Amino acid sequence: MFKKNKRKKLLDSQKSSANQLDTKPTLDHTLMEFAECADLTTRTYPEIKVDLVFFEHLVDDSKINNDVFIPLAEANQENITRILSQSQYKPAKDSRFDQGYLIG
Amino acid sequence: MIKGILSGNVALFHESDTYIVDVYGPAARAIEQSQTETVITGPHDAFTEQANSNLSLIRERLKSSHLKVIKLEVGEVAKSNAYILYIKDIANMDYVNELASRIKAMEIDTVYDTNMLIQCIDDNPSSIFPQFISTERPDTAVSKLSDGKVLCFLDGSPSIVSVPASFFEFFTSSDDYYQRWAIGSATRLLRLVAFIITITFTAVYVSITTFHYEMIPEHLLLSLTESRNRVPFPPLYEALLMETTIELLREAGARLPTKIGQTIGIVGGIVIGQSAVQAGFTSNILVIAVASSAIASFVVPNYVMSASIRLVRFGLIILAGLLGNFGLAAGIAAVVIHLSGLTSLGSSYLSPVAPFHSSDWKDVFIRAPFSLFTRRPSQSKSPNKIRNKMRK
């Protein structure tokens, strides 16, 4: 009985590990995670293929203007990579994605 | 990244890359005066619910690279941020590590306030006495840091706690340090007298009027007998009735808006007190005893300690009513034994009285001149015991 339970737990953990490996910090995944969150704000810049996701009530208006909106408003296809290399834009990784690697 | 968005960051998606931009800055309450720790002289600003604002208030006063901040996550569901602050080379790292490990080991869904957090990590959760001293004042927090204490607070709470704490620390106020030392010392002694009045005055009245009439001077005995003549209840019931009424008034006053609270205080204190005596519900001497105890309990600067003392008072009244002076003495002895057994982050709660450290007494029962404050409190177990010196 004990062995059976242990085996079931092991299988479950392997399944969840596999699911975690599929998890990537993508726009779809983020929007899915925040589904039914009416207070979530999304903005799209189709010309430069940029999407923003944030909670408006948690951000500082002047900071978001200076660090995000103004630079993106001035961006185009050519300079977007250079703009995103500025220090305020930190490459993100999903913690569960990291965990996926750590558990094999 | 999900956590980043929940923490006020912007998630930026560009083709297959994702970026996080820190633009955190939610609507915040302005820095205001503390409602629970008012001072006459000295700074009036108080902590707010914003961790960044609280950290800035401390950093403004403590411009030292030795001030270190550890950030931890608390609560399985809420995932609030808890901060531990200490001055490197002044604070004992054993305390820092112990505090951090206790916070990490917490198993709780949500924590909303620092005072809730400390109840999950204190040494003796069943004790009614607080073992961590909380403050809303940045100047107090900084003075604790320079004493070698470790601070801890939760994002979303205006209270910061310092550890290890001593029982006698709860009777100190920032005002003591902003006034001349003699005045500060007198005020501090007054608070300790107020503590004794709070826990014993009503209990002594009950004990004497129930069992020990021989202790009352003859001329006072007549007026006491006269005032108790119409009262139908034994002194124990009479005292419990009045103490409960005072607690009801205090609770109502605390929960209502300031102006209504004041009215409740006047109505309760004057009208009900006077009417109760006239109706023969209570003696006027007991009204004086209960009112004096209530006023004395508010002299204790720390609200949590004040509430604990008021609860102890009820126990002592019951013991005095059942067993007289013996019961009162036994109750006080039990409180002292309980206090002796308490620890704050492993350090003795009755320090510097037990264990005895005479050098610390300069800032316990009195507030000695600053020139005599040469050593940090022994309870801090600071690696840098001498004040005014910083290791490079």
Short mmCIF file of C-alpha atoms in Angstrom, two decimals:
data_model
loop_
_atom_site.label_atom_id
_atom_site.label_comp_id
_atom_site.label_asym_id
_atom_site.label_seq_id
_atom_site.Cartn_x
_atom_site.Cartn_y
_atom_site.Cartn_z
CA MET A 1 0.00 0.00 0.00
CA PHE A 2 2.77 2.37 1.01
CA LYS A 3 4.76 1.51 -2.14
CA LYS A 4 1.69 2.02 -4.32
CA ASN A 5 1.11 5.50 -2.88
CA LYS A 6 4.76 6.38 -3.22
CA ARG A 7 4.75 5.33 -6.87
CA LYS A 8 1.58 7.37 -7.52
CA LYS A 9 3.17 10.44 -5.93
CA LEU A 10 6.29 9.96 -8.03
CA LEU A 11 4.22 9.73 -11.21
CA ASP A 12 2.25 12.84 -10.25
CA SER A 13 5.42 14.78 -9.60
CA GLN A 14 6.85 13.67 -12.95
CA LYS A 15 3.66 14.80 -14.67
CA SER A 16 3.77 18.20 -13.02
CA SER A 17 7.46 18.53 -13.93
CA ALA A 18 6.57 17.90 -17.53
CA ASN A 19 3.85 20.55 -17.33
CA GLN A 20 6.29 23.00 -15.81
CA LEU A 21 8.72 22.45 -18.65
CA ASP A 22 5.99 23.50 -21.05
CA THR A 23 5.50 26.75 -19.14
CA LYS A 24 7.23 29.70 -20.78
CA PRO A 25 6.91 33.38 -20.00
CA THR A 26 4.84 34.15 -23.06
CA LEU A 27 2.04 36.66 -23.56
CA ASP A 28 -0.55 33.90 -23.92
CA HIS A 29 0.59 32.18 -20.77
CA THR A 30 0.53 35.47 -18.85
CA LEU A 31 -2.95 36.39 -20.09
CA MET A 32 -4.16 32.90 -19.27
CA GLU A 33 -2.73 33.19 -15.76
CA PHE A 34 -4.53 36.50 -15.28
CA ALA A 35 -7.78 35.44 -16.93
CA GLU A 36 -10.80 37.03 -15.20
CA CYS A 37 -8.61 39.80 -13.74
CA ALA A 38 -10.62 42.82 -14.88
CA ASP A 39 -8.05 45.22 -13.47
CA LEU A 40 -5.25 43.95 -15.71
CA THR A 41 -4.14 46.42 -18.40
CA THR A 42 -2.73 45.36 -21.74
CA ARG A 43 -1.31 47.63 -24.42
CA THR A 44 -0.22 46.63 -27.88
CA TYR A 45 2.24 48.30 -30.25
CA PRO A 46 1.67 46.30 -33.48
CA GLU A 47 4.27 48.18 -35.52
CA ILE A 48 7.10 47.18 -33.23
CA LYS A 49 5.47 43.89 -32.13
CA VAL A 50 5.45 44.83 -28.48
CA ASP A 51 2.78 44.00 -25.88
CA LEU A 52 2.64 45.37 -22.39
CA VAL A 53 0.89 43.75 -19.42
CA PHE A 54 0.60 45.44 -16.06
CA PHE A 55 -1.68 46.50 -13.24
CA GLU A 56 -2.28 50.23 -13.62
CA HIS A 57 -3.02 50.76 -9.93
CA LEU A 58 0.33 49.30 -8.91
CA VAL A 59 2.57 51.39 -11.13
CA ASP A 60 3.95 54.89 -10.81
CA ASP A 61 2.55 57.12 -13.57
CA SER A 62 5.70 59.15 -14.16
CA LYS A 63 7.96 56.09 -14.05
CA ILE A 64 5.91 54.17 -16.58
CA ASN A 65 5.75 57.23 -18.82
CA ASN A 66 9.47 57.89 -18.73
CA ASP A 67 10.70 54.30 -18.75
CA VAL A 68 8.16 52.60 -20.99
CA PHE A 69 5.60 54.69 -22.87
CA ILE A 70 7.86 57.47 -24.18
CA PRO A 71 10.70 55.17 -25.35
CA LEU A 72 8.20 52.84 -27.03
CA ALA A 73 6.38 55.73 -28.68
CA GLU A 74 9.67 56.77 -30.27
CA ALA A 75 10.63 53.23 -31.23
CA ASN A 76 10.48 51.68 -34.68
CA GLN A 77 11.42 48.34 -36.26
CA GLU A 78 15.06 49.39 -36.56
CA ASN A 79 15.76 50.73 -33.11
CA ILE A 80 13.49 48.56 -30.92
CA THR A 81 16.27 46.04 -30.17
CA ARG A 82 18.59 48.85 -29.13
CA ILE A 83 15.89 50.40 -26.89
CA LEU A 84 15.19 47.08 -25.22
CA SER A 85 18.87 46.69 -24.42
CA GLN A 86 18.62 49.64 -22.01
CA SER A 87 19.13 48.75 -18.38
CA GLN A 88 15.53 49.29 -17.26
CA TYR A 89 14.38 46.39 -19.45
CA LYS A 90 15.40 43.25 -17.62
CA PRO A 91 15.02 39.93 -19.44
CA ALA A 92 12.42 37.86 -17.62
CA LYS A 93 12.29 34.19 -16.89
CA ASP A 94 9.43 32.29 -15.35
CA SER A 95 10.40 30.84 -11.99
CA ARG A 96 8.49 27.65 -12.80
CA PHE A 97 10.44 27.46 -16.05
CA ASP A 98 13.67 27.59 -14.02
CA GLN A 99 12.31 25.00 -11.66
CA GLY A 100 11.60 22.76 -14.64
CA TYR A 101 15.30 22.78 -15.52
CA LEU A 102 16.35 22.21 -11.94
CA ILE A 103 14.27 19.08 -11.60
CA GLY A 104 15.56 17.67 -14.88
CA MET B 1 7.33 36.97 -14.17
CA ILE B 2 3.77 36.57 -12.91
CA LYS B 3 5.08 37.59 -9.51
CA GLY B 4 6.79 40.58 -11.14
CA ILE B 5 3.50 41.84 -12.59
CA LEU B 6 1.82 41.34 -9.23
CA SER B 7 4.63 43.35 -7.65
CA GLY B 8 3.92 46.39 -9.83
CA ASN B 9 6.27 45.69 -12.73
CA VAL B 10 5.40 45.96 -16.41
CA ALA B 11 5.81 42.82 -18.49
CA LEU B 12 6.98 43.65 -22.00
CA PHE B 13 6.66 41.03 -24.72
CA HIS B 14 8.65 41.47 -27.93
CA GLU B 15 8.60 38.57 -30.37
CA SER B 16 9.94 35.61 -28.35
CA ASP B 17 11.59 37.78 -25.68
CA THR B 18 10.07 38.97 -22.45
CA TYR B 19 11.25 41.87 -20.32
CA ILE B 20 10.32 43.20 -16.92
CA VAL B 21 10.41 46.92 -16.13
CA ASP B 22 10.29 48.05 -12.51
CA VAL B 23 7.80 50.92 -12.32
CA TYR B 24 6.29 50.07 -8.94
CA GLY B 25 4.56 52.99 -7.29
CA PRO B 26 1.03 52.40 -6.02
CA ALA B 27 -1.16 55.04 -4.41
CA ALA B 28 0.15 55.55 -0.90
CA ARG B 29 -0.87 57.28 2.29
CA ALA B 30 1.21 60.36 3.01
CA ILE B 31 3.66 60.32 5.89
CA GLU B 32 1.68 61.46 8.89
CA GLN B 33 1.96 61.72 12.63
CA SER B 34 1.78 58.50 14.64
CA GLN B 35 -1.62 58.03 16.29
CA THR B 36 -0.41 55.50 18.84
CA GLU B 37 3.00 56.92 19.79
CA THR B 38 2.63 60.66 20.03
CA VAL B 39 5.47 62.73 21.43
CA ILE B 40 5.58 66.31 22.63
CA THR B 41 9.06 67.10 21.37
CA GLY B 42 11.07 65.38 18.64
CA PRO B 43 10.16 64.23 15.14
CA HIS B 44 6.51 63.56 14.40
CA ASP B 45 6.72 61.50 11.22
CA ALA B 46 5.59 57.89 11.31
CA PHE B 47 5.84 54.82 9.16
CA THR B 48 3.22 54.13 6.51
CA GLU B 49 1.98 50.97 4.83
CA GLN B 50 4.56 51.31 2.03
CA ALA B 51 7.78 49.37 2.57
CA ASN B 52 9.79 51.69 0.31
CA SER B 53 8.59 54.74 2.20
CA ASN B 54 9.50 53.10 5.52
CA LEU B 55 12.94 52.13 4.26
CA SER B 56 13.54 55.68 3.04
CA LEU B 57 12.56 57.08 6.46
CA ILE B 58 15.19 54.85 8.06
CA ARG B 59 17.88 55.43 5.45
CA GLU B 60 17.35 59.20 5.76
CA ARG B 61 18.31 58.95 9.42
CA LEU B 62 20.95 56.28 9.11
CA LYS B 63 23.27 57.16 6.26
CA SER B 64 25.49 54.14 6.62
CA SER B 65 26.47 51.43 4.18
CA HIS B 66 26.49 49.09 7.18
CA LEU B 67 22.69 49.18 7.29
CA LYS B 68 21.67 45.94 5.62
CA VAL B 69 18.24 44.84 4.45
CA ILE B 70 17.12 41.25 3.88
CA LYS B 71 13.93 40.69 1.89
CA LEU B 72 11.89 37.54 2.46
CA GLU B 73 8.57 36.24 1.16
CA VAL B 74 5.83 35.42 3.66
CA GLY B 75 2.48 33.69 3.18
CA GLU B 76 1.74 30.84 0.81
CA VAL B 77 -1.15 32.74 -0.82
CA ALA B 78 -0.47 36.43 -0.22
CA LYS B 79 3.29 36.26 -0.80
CA SER B 80 3.93 39.46 1.12
CA ASN B 81 7.41 40.84 1.51
CA ALA B 82 8.99 40.86 4.94
CA TYR B 83 12.11 42.91 5.56
CA ILE B 84 14.84 42.36 8.15
CA LEU B 85 17.09 45.33 8.91
CA TYR B 86 20.32 45.37 10.90
CA ILE B 87 23.58 47.23 11.13
CA LYS B 88 26.44 45.00 10.10
CA ASP B 89 29.15 44.70 12.78
CA ILE B 90 26.78 46.09 15.41
CA ALA B 91 23.94 43.58 15.33
CA ASN B 92 24.58 40.03 16.42
CA MET B 93 24.29 37.83 13.32
CA ASP B 94 22.89 34.96 15.40
CA TYR B 95 19.77 37.06 16.00
CA VAL B 96 19.55 38.02 12.32
CA ASN B 97 19.86 34.40 11.18
CA GLU B 98 17.43 33.14 13.80
CA LEU B 99 14.83 35.74 12.84
CA ALA B 100 15.24 34.99 9.13
CA SER B 101 14.97 31.24 9.69
CA ARG B 102 11.81 31.64 11.79
CA ILE B 103 10.17 33.78 9.09
CA LYS B 104 11.16 31.31 6.38
CA ALA B 105 9.76 28.43 8.43
CA MET B 106 6.35 30.10 8.82
CA GLU B 107 3.44 28.15 7.42
CA ILE B 108 0.56 30.54 6.90
CA ASP B 109 -1.62 31.58 3.97
CA THR B 110 -1.69 35.31 4.49
CA VAL B 111 -0.11 37.81 6.85
CA TYR B 112 -1.43 41.37 6.81
CA ASP B 113 0.45 43.11 9.55
CA THR B 114 3.78 43.01 11.34
CA ASN B 115 1.99 42.46 14.65
CA MET B 116 0.39 39.35 13.13
CA LEU B 117 3.73 38.17 11.78
CA ILE B 118 5.47 38.35 15.16
CA GLN B 119 2.79 36.23 16.79
CA CYS B 120 3.73 33.46 14.37
CA ILE B 121 7.44 33.61 15.21
CA ASP B 122 7.73 34.64 18.86
CA ASP B 123 9.27 32.38 21.48
CA ASN B 124 6.19 31.96 23.71
CA PRO B 125 3.00 32.25 21.63
CA SER B 126 0.75 31.38 24.59
CA SER B 127 2.00 34.25 26.76
CA ILE B 128 -0.13 37.38 26.97
CA PHE B 129 2.97 39.59 27.06
CA PRO B 130 4.39 40.87 23.77
CA GLN B 131 7.93 39.63 23.19
CA PHE B 132 8.75 41.89 20.25
CA ILE B 133 8.51 45.64 20.68
CA SER B 134 6.69 47.36 17.83
CA THR B 135 6.93 50.98 16.85
CA GLU B 136 5.55 53.31 14.21
CA ARG B 137 8.30 55.88 14.76
CA PRO B 138 11.40 55.97 12.51
CA ASP B 139 13.52 57.65 15.23
CA THR B 140 12.75 54.82 17.65
CA ALA B 141 13.52 52.24 14.97
CA VAL B 142 16.89 53.85 14.24
CA SER B 143 17.79 54.04 17.92
CA LYS B 144 17.03 50.31 18.24
CA LEU B 145 19.29 49.58 15.27
CA SER B 146 22.14 51.53 16.81
CA ASP B 147 21.58 49.57 20.04
CA GLY B 148 22.40 46.44 18.05
CA LYS B 149 18.81 45.25 17.75
CA VAL B 150 17.35 43.69 14.61
CA LEU B 151 14.28 45.19 12.97
CA CYS B 152 11.60 43.40 11.03
CA PHE B 153 8.54 44.61 9.18
CA LEU B 154 6.02 43.54 6.62
CA ASP B 155 5.14 45.39 3.44
CA GLY B 156 1.66 46.82 3.99
CA SER B 157 2.09 47.43 7.70
CA PRO B 158 3.05 50.68 9.44
CA SER B 159 4.59 48.82 12.40
CA ILE B 160 8.21 47.81 12.71
CA VAL B 161 9.31 45.41 15.42
CA SER B 162 12.68 45.21 17.10
CA VAL B 163 14.24 42.12 18.66
CA PRO B 164 15.37 40.99 21.12
CA ALA B 165 13.04 42.93 23.40
CA SER B 166 13.14 43.42 27.13
CA PHE B 167 10.09 43.88 29.37
CA PHE B 168 11.41 47.23 30.58
CA GLU B 169 11.79 48.55 27.03
CA PHE B 170 8.01 48.74 26.78
CA PHE B 171 8.03 51.54 29.36
CA THR B 172 10.39 53.78 27.41
CA SER B 173 9.35 56.50 25.00
CA SER B 174 11.23 58.62 22.48
CA ASP B 175 10.26 61.65 24.55
CA ASP B 176 12.59 60.46 27.33
CA TYR B 177 15.57 61.15 25.10
CA TYR B 178 14.37 64.51 23.79
CA GLN B 179 13.99 66.06 27.23
CA ARG B 180 16.60 66.84 29.88
CA TRP B 181 17.80 63.63 31.49
CA ALA B 182 16.29 64.43 34.89
CA ILE B 183 12.85 65.01 33.37
CA GLY B 184 13.20 61.93 31.19
CA SER B 185 14.17 59.86 34.23
CA ALA B 186 11.26 61.18 36.31
CA THR B 187 8.80 60.39 33.52
CA ARG B 188 10.18 56.89 33.16
CA LEU B 189 9.87 56.24 36.89
CA LEU B 190 6.33 57.59 36.74
CA ARG B 191 5.49 55.03 34.06
CA LEU B 192 6.78 52.19 36.22
CA VAL B 193 4.70 53.49 39.14
CA ALA B 194 1.73 53.66 36.75
CA PHE B 195 2.33 50.01 35.86
CA ILE B 196 2.19 49.03 39.54
CA ILE B 197 -0.97 51.14 40.06
CA THR B 198 -2.63 49.56 37.02
CA ILE B 199 -2.19 45.98 38.12
CA THR B 200 -2.65 46.39 41.88
CA PHE B 201 -4.84 49.38 42.85
CA THR B 202 -8.27 47.81 42.29
CA ALA B 203 -7.03 44.41 43.47
CA VAL B 204 -5.77 45.92 46.74
CA TYR B 205 -9.15 47.65 47.23
CA VAL B 206 -10.97 44.35 46.73
CA SER B 207 -8.60 42.45 48.99
CA ILE B 208 -8.78 44.98 51.83
CA THR B 209 -12.54 45.56 51.72
CA THR B 210 -13.21 41.80 51.54
CA PHE B 211 -10.71 40.31 54.02
CA HIS B 212 -8.47 42.91 55.64
CA TYR B 213 -10.54 45.74 57.11
CA GLU B 214 -7.95 45.99 59.90
CA MET B 215 -5.46 47.44 57.41
CA ILE B 216 -7.57 50.55 56.83
CA PRO B 217 -6.85 53.59 59.01
CA GLU B 218 -9.74 54.36 61.38
CA HIS B 219 -10.79 57.72 59.90
CA LEU B 220 -10.77 56.25 56.36
CA LEU B 221 -12.69 53.19 57.52
CA LEU B 222 -15.70 55.33 58.44
CA SER B 223 -15.95 57.01 55.05
CA LEU B 224 -15.35 53.68 53.30
CA THR B 225 -18.09 51.95 55.28
CA GLU B 226 -20.40 54.85 54.55
CA SER B 227 -19.71 54.71 50.82
CA ARG B 228 -20.18 50.90 50.71
CA ASN B 229 -23.28 51.05 52.89
CA ARG B 230 -25.77 51.05 49.99
CA VAL B 231 -23.83 48.76 47.68
CA PRO B 232 -25.58 45.37 47.42
CA PHE B 233 -22.66 43.49 45.82
CA PRO B 234 -19.52 42.08 47.41
CA PRO B 235 -16.36 44.08 46.48
CA LEU B 236 -15.23 41.48 43.93
CA TYR B 237 -18.43 41.74 41.84
CA GLU B 238 -18.47 45.49 42.27
CA ALA B 239 -14.88 45.81 41.02
CA LEU B 240 -15.39 43.43 38.09
CA LEU B 241 -18.56 45.32 37.10
CA MET B 242 -16.77 48.66 37.10
CA GLU B 243 -13.62 47.36 35.40
CA THR B 244 -15.73 45.76 32.67
CA THR B 245 -17.62 49.03 32.19
CA ILE B 246 -14.32 50.91 31.84
CA GLU B 247 -13.08 48.35 29.30
CA LEU B 248 -16.35 48.68 27.35
CA LEU B 249 -15.95 52.44 27.28
CA ARG B 250 -12.31 52.18 26.21
CA GLU B 251 -13.13 49.73 23.42
CA ALA B 252 -16.07 51.85 22.23
CA GLY B 253 -13.92 54.99 22.32
CA ALA B 254 -11.15 53.29 20.35
CA ARG B 255 -13.45 51.99 17.59
CA LEU B 256 -15.49 55.17 17.11
CA PRO B 257 -14.38 58.31 15.26
CA THR B 258 -12.36 60.68 17.45
CA LYS B 259 -15.13 63.17 18.19
CA ILE B 260 -17.74 60.55 19.06
CA GLY B 261 -15.10 58.66 21.04
CA GLN B 262 -14.49 61.73 23.18
CA THR B 263 -18.23 62.10 23.82
CA ILE B 264 -18.46 58.43 24.81
CA GLY B 265 -15.58 59.00 27.25
CA ILE B 266 -17.32 61.97 28.86
CA VAL B 267 -20.71 60.22 29.00
CA GLY B 268 -19.16 57.04 30.38
CA GLY B 269 -16.70 58.59 32.76
CA ILE B 270 -18.79 61.29 34.33
CA VAL B 271 -22.45 60.44 33.78
CA ILE B 272 -22.35 56.65 34.26
CA GLY B 273 -19.77 56.84 37.07
CA GLN B 274 -21.79 59.45 39.00
CA SER B 275 -25.09 57.67 38.35
CA ALA B 276 -23.68 54.29 39.43
CA VAL B 277 -22.62 55.76 42.78
CA GLN B 278 -25.95 57.55 43.29
CA ALA B 279 -27.91 54.42 42.39
CA GLY B 280 -25.94 52.44 44.96
CA PHE B 281 -24.38 50.17 42.36
CA THR B 282 -20.85 50.96 43.45
CA SER B 283 -18.93 52.92 46.06
CA ASN B 284 -17.30 56.19 45.09
CA ILE B 285 -13.93 55.00 46.40
CA LEU B 286 -13.99 52.09 43.93
CA VAL B 287 -14.80 54.54 41.12
CA ILE B 288 -11.64 56.45 42.09
CA ALA B 289 -9.61 53.20 42.16
CA VAL B 290 -10.91 51.97 38.81
CA ALA B 291 -10.49 55.36 37.13
CA SER B 292 -6.94 55.70 38.50
CA SER B 293 -6.04 52.21 37.25
CA ALA B 294 -7.49 52.98 33.82
CA ILE B 295 -5.61 56.28 33.54
CA ALA B 296 -2.38 54.62 34.76
CA SER B 297 -2.73 51.88 32.12
CA PHE B 298 -2.73 54.53 29.39
CA VAL B 299 0.56 55.95 30.69
CA VAL B 300 2.32 52.81 29.38
CA PRO B 301 3.58 54.00 25.96
CA ASN B 302 3.20 50.67 24.17
CA TYR B 303 -0.42 49.82 23.35
CA VAL B 304 0.11 46.06 23.16
CA MET B 305 1.80 45.97 26.56
CA SER B 306 -0.88 48.25 28.00
CA ALA B 307 -3.57 45.79 26.87
CA SER B 308 -1.65 42.85 28.37
CA ILE B 309 -1.32 44.63 31.71
CA ARG B 310 -5.04 45.39 31.79
CA LEU B 311 -5.79 41.70 31.32
CA VAL B 312 -3.40 40.74 34.14
CA ARG B 313 -5.28 43.21 36.35
CA PHE B 314 -8.50 41.20 36.00
CA GLY B 315 -6.74 38.03 37.14
CA LEU B 316 -5.29 39.77 40.17
CA ILE B 317 -8.70 41.24 41.12
CA ILE B 318 -10.27 37.78 41.06
CA LEU B 319 -7.43 36.29 43.16
CA ALA B 320 -7.65 39.19 45.62
CA GLY B 321 -11.43 38.75 45.89
CA LEU B 322 -11.13 35.01 46.55
CA LEU B 323 -7.98 34.78 48.69
CA GLY B 324 -7.26 38.31 49.91
CA ASN B 325 -3.69 39.57 50.19
CA PHE B 326 -2.37 36.02 49.91
CA GLY B 327 -4.08 35.63 46.55
CA LEU B 328 -2.78 39.00 45.38
CA ALA B 329 0.79 38.14 46.41
CA ALA B 330 0.51 34.71 44.79
CA GLY B 331 -0.81 36.30 41.59
CA ILE B 332 2.01 38.82 41.43
CA ALA B 333 4.54 36.06 42.12
CA ALA B 334 3.04 33.99 39.29
CA VAL B 335 3.35 36.96 36.90
CA VAL B 336 7.00 37.51 37.92
CA ILE B 337 7.78 33.79 37.51
CA HIS B 338 6.08 33.80 34.10
CA LEU B 339 8.05 36.89 33.03
CA SER B 340 11.30 35.30 34.22
CA GLY B 341 10.66 32.31 32.01
CA LEU B 342 9.96 34.36 28.87
CA THR B 343 12.54 34.86 26.17
CA SER B 344 12.68 37.13 23.17
CA LEU B 345 14.53 35.47 20.30
CA GLY B 346 16.27 33.34 22.89
CA SER B 347 17.31 36.29 25.05
CA SER B 348 16.01 36.83 28.60
CA TYR B 349 12.87 38.98 28.71
CA LEU B 350 13.75 40.52 32.08
CA SER B 351 17.19 41.68 30.99
CA PRO B 352 19.04 43.66 32.45
CA VAL B 353 17.44 42.82 35.81
CA ALA B 354 17.67 39.07 35.27
CA PRO B 355 20.36 38.34 34.19
CA PHE B 356 21.78 41.27 36.12
CA HIS B 357 23.73 43.83 34.05
CA SER B 358 24.25 46.95 36.15
CA SER B 359 25.76 48.92 33.24
CA ASP B 360 22.42 48.74 31.39
CA TRP B 361 20.42 50.21 34.28
CA LYS B 362 21.34 53.69 33.06
CA ASP B 363 18.65 53.35 30.44
CA VAL B 364 16.05 51.21 32.20
CA PHE B 365 14.57 52.75 35.34
CA ILE B 366 16.09 56.16 34.60
CA ARG B 367 17.40 57.90 31.50
CA ALA B 368 20.95 58.85 32.43
CA PRO B 369 22.84 61.67 30.65
CA PHE B 370 24.03 60.73 27.16
CA SER B 371 27.68 61.03 28.22
CA LEU B 372 27.17 57.88 30.31
CA PHE B 373 25.79 55.87 27.41
CA THR B 374 29.10 54.32 26.44
CA ARG B 375 28.08 50.73 25.85
CA ARG B 376 25.33 49.08 23.85
CA PRO B 377 22.72 47.07 25.79
CA SER B 378 24.12 43.69 26.81
CA GLN B 379 20.90 42.02 25.62
CA SER B 380 21.89 42.85 22.02
CA LYS B 381 25.05 40.72 22.38
CA SER B 382 26.63 43.13 19.93
CA PRO B 383 30.06 42.25 18.56
CA ASN B 384 30.79 45.98 18.82
CA LYS B 385 29.88 46.76 22.43
CA ILE B 386 31.35 50.24 22.67
CA ARG B 387 29.23 53.04 21.23
CA ASN B 388 30.58 55.78 18.93
CA LYS B 389 32.97 53.39 17.27
CA MET B 390 32.46 51.71 13.93
CA ARG B 391 34.70 48.97 12.65
CA LYS B 392 35.96 49.70 9.14
#
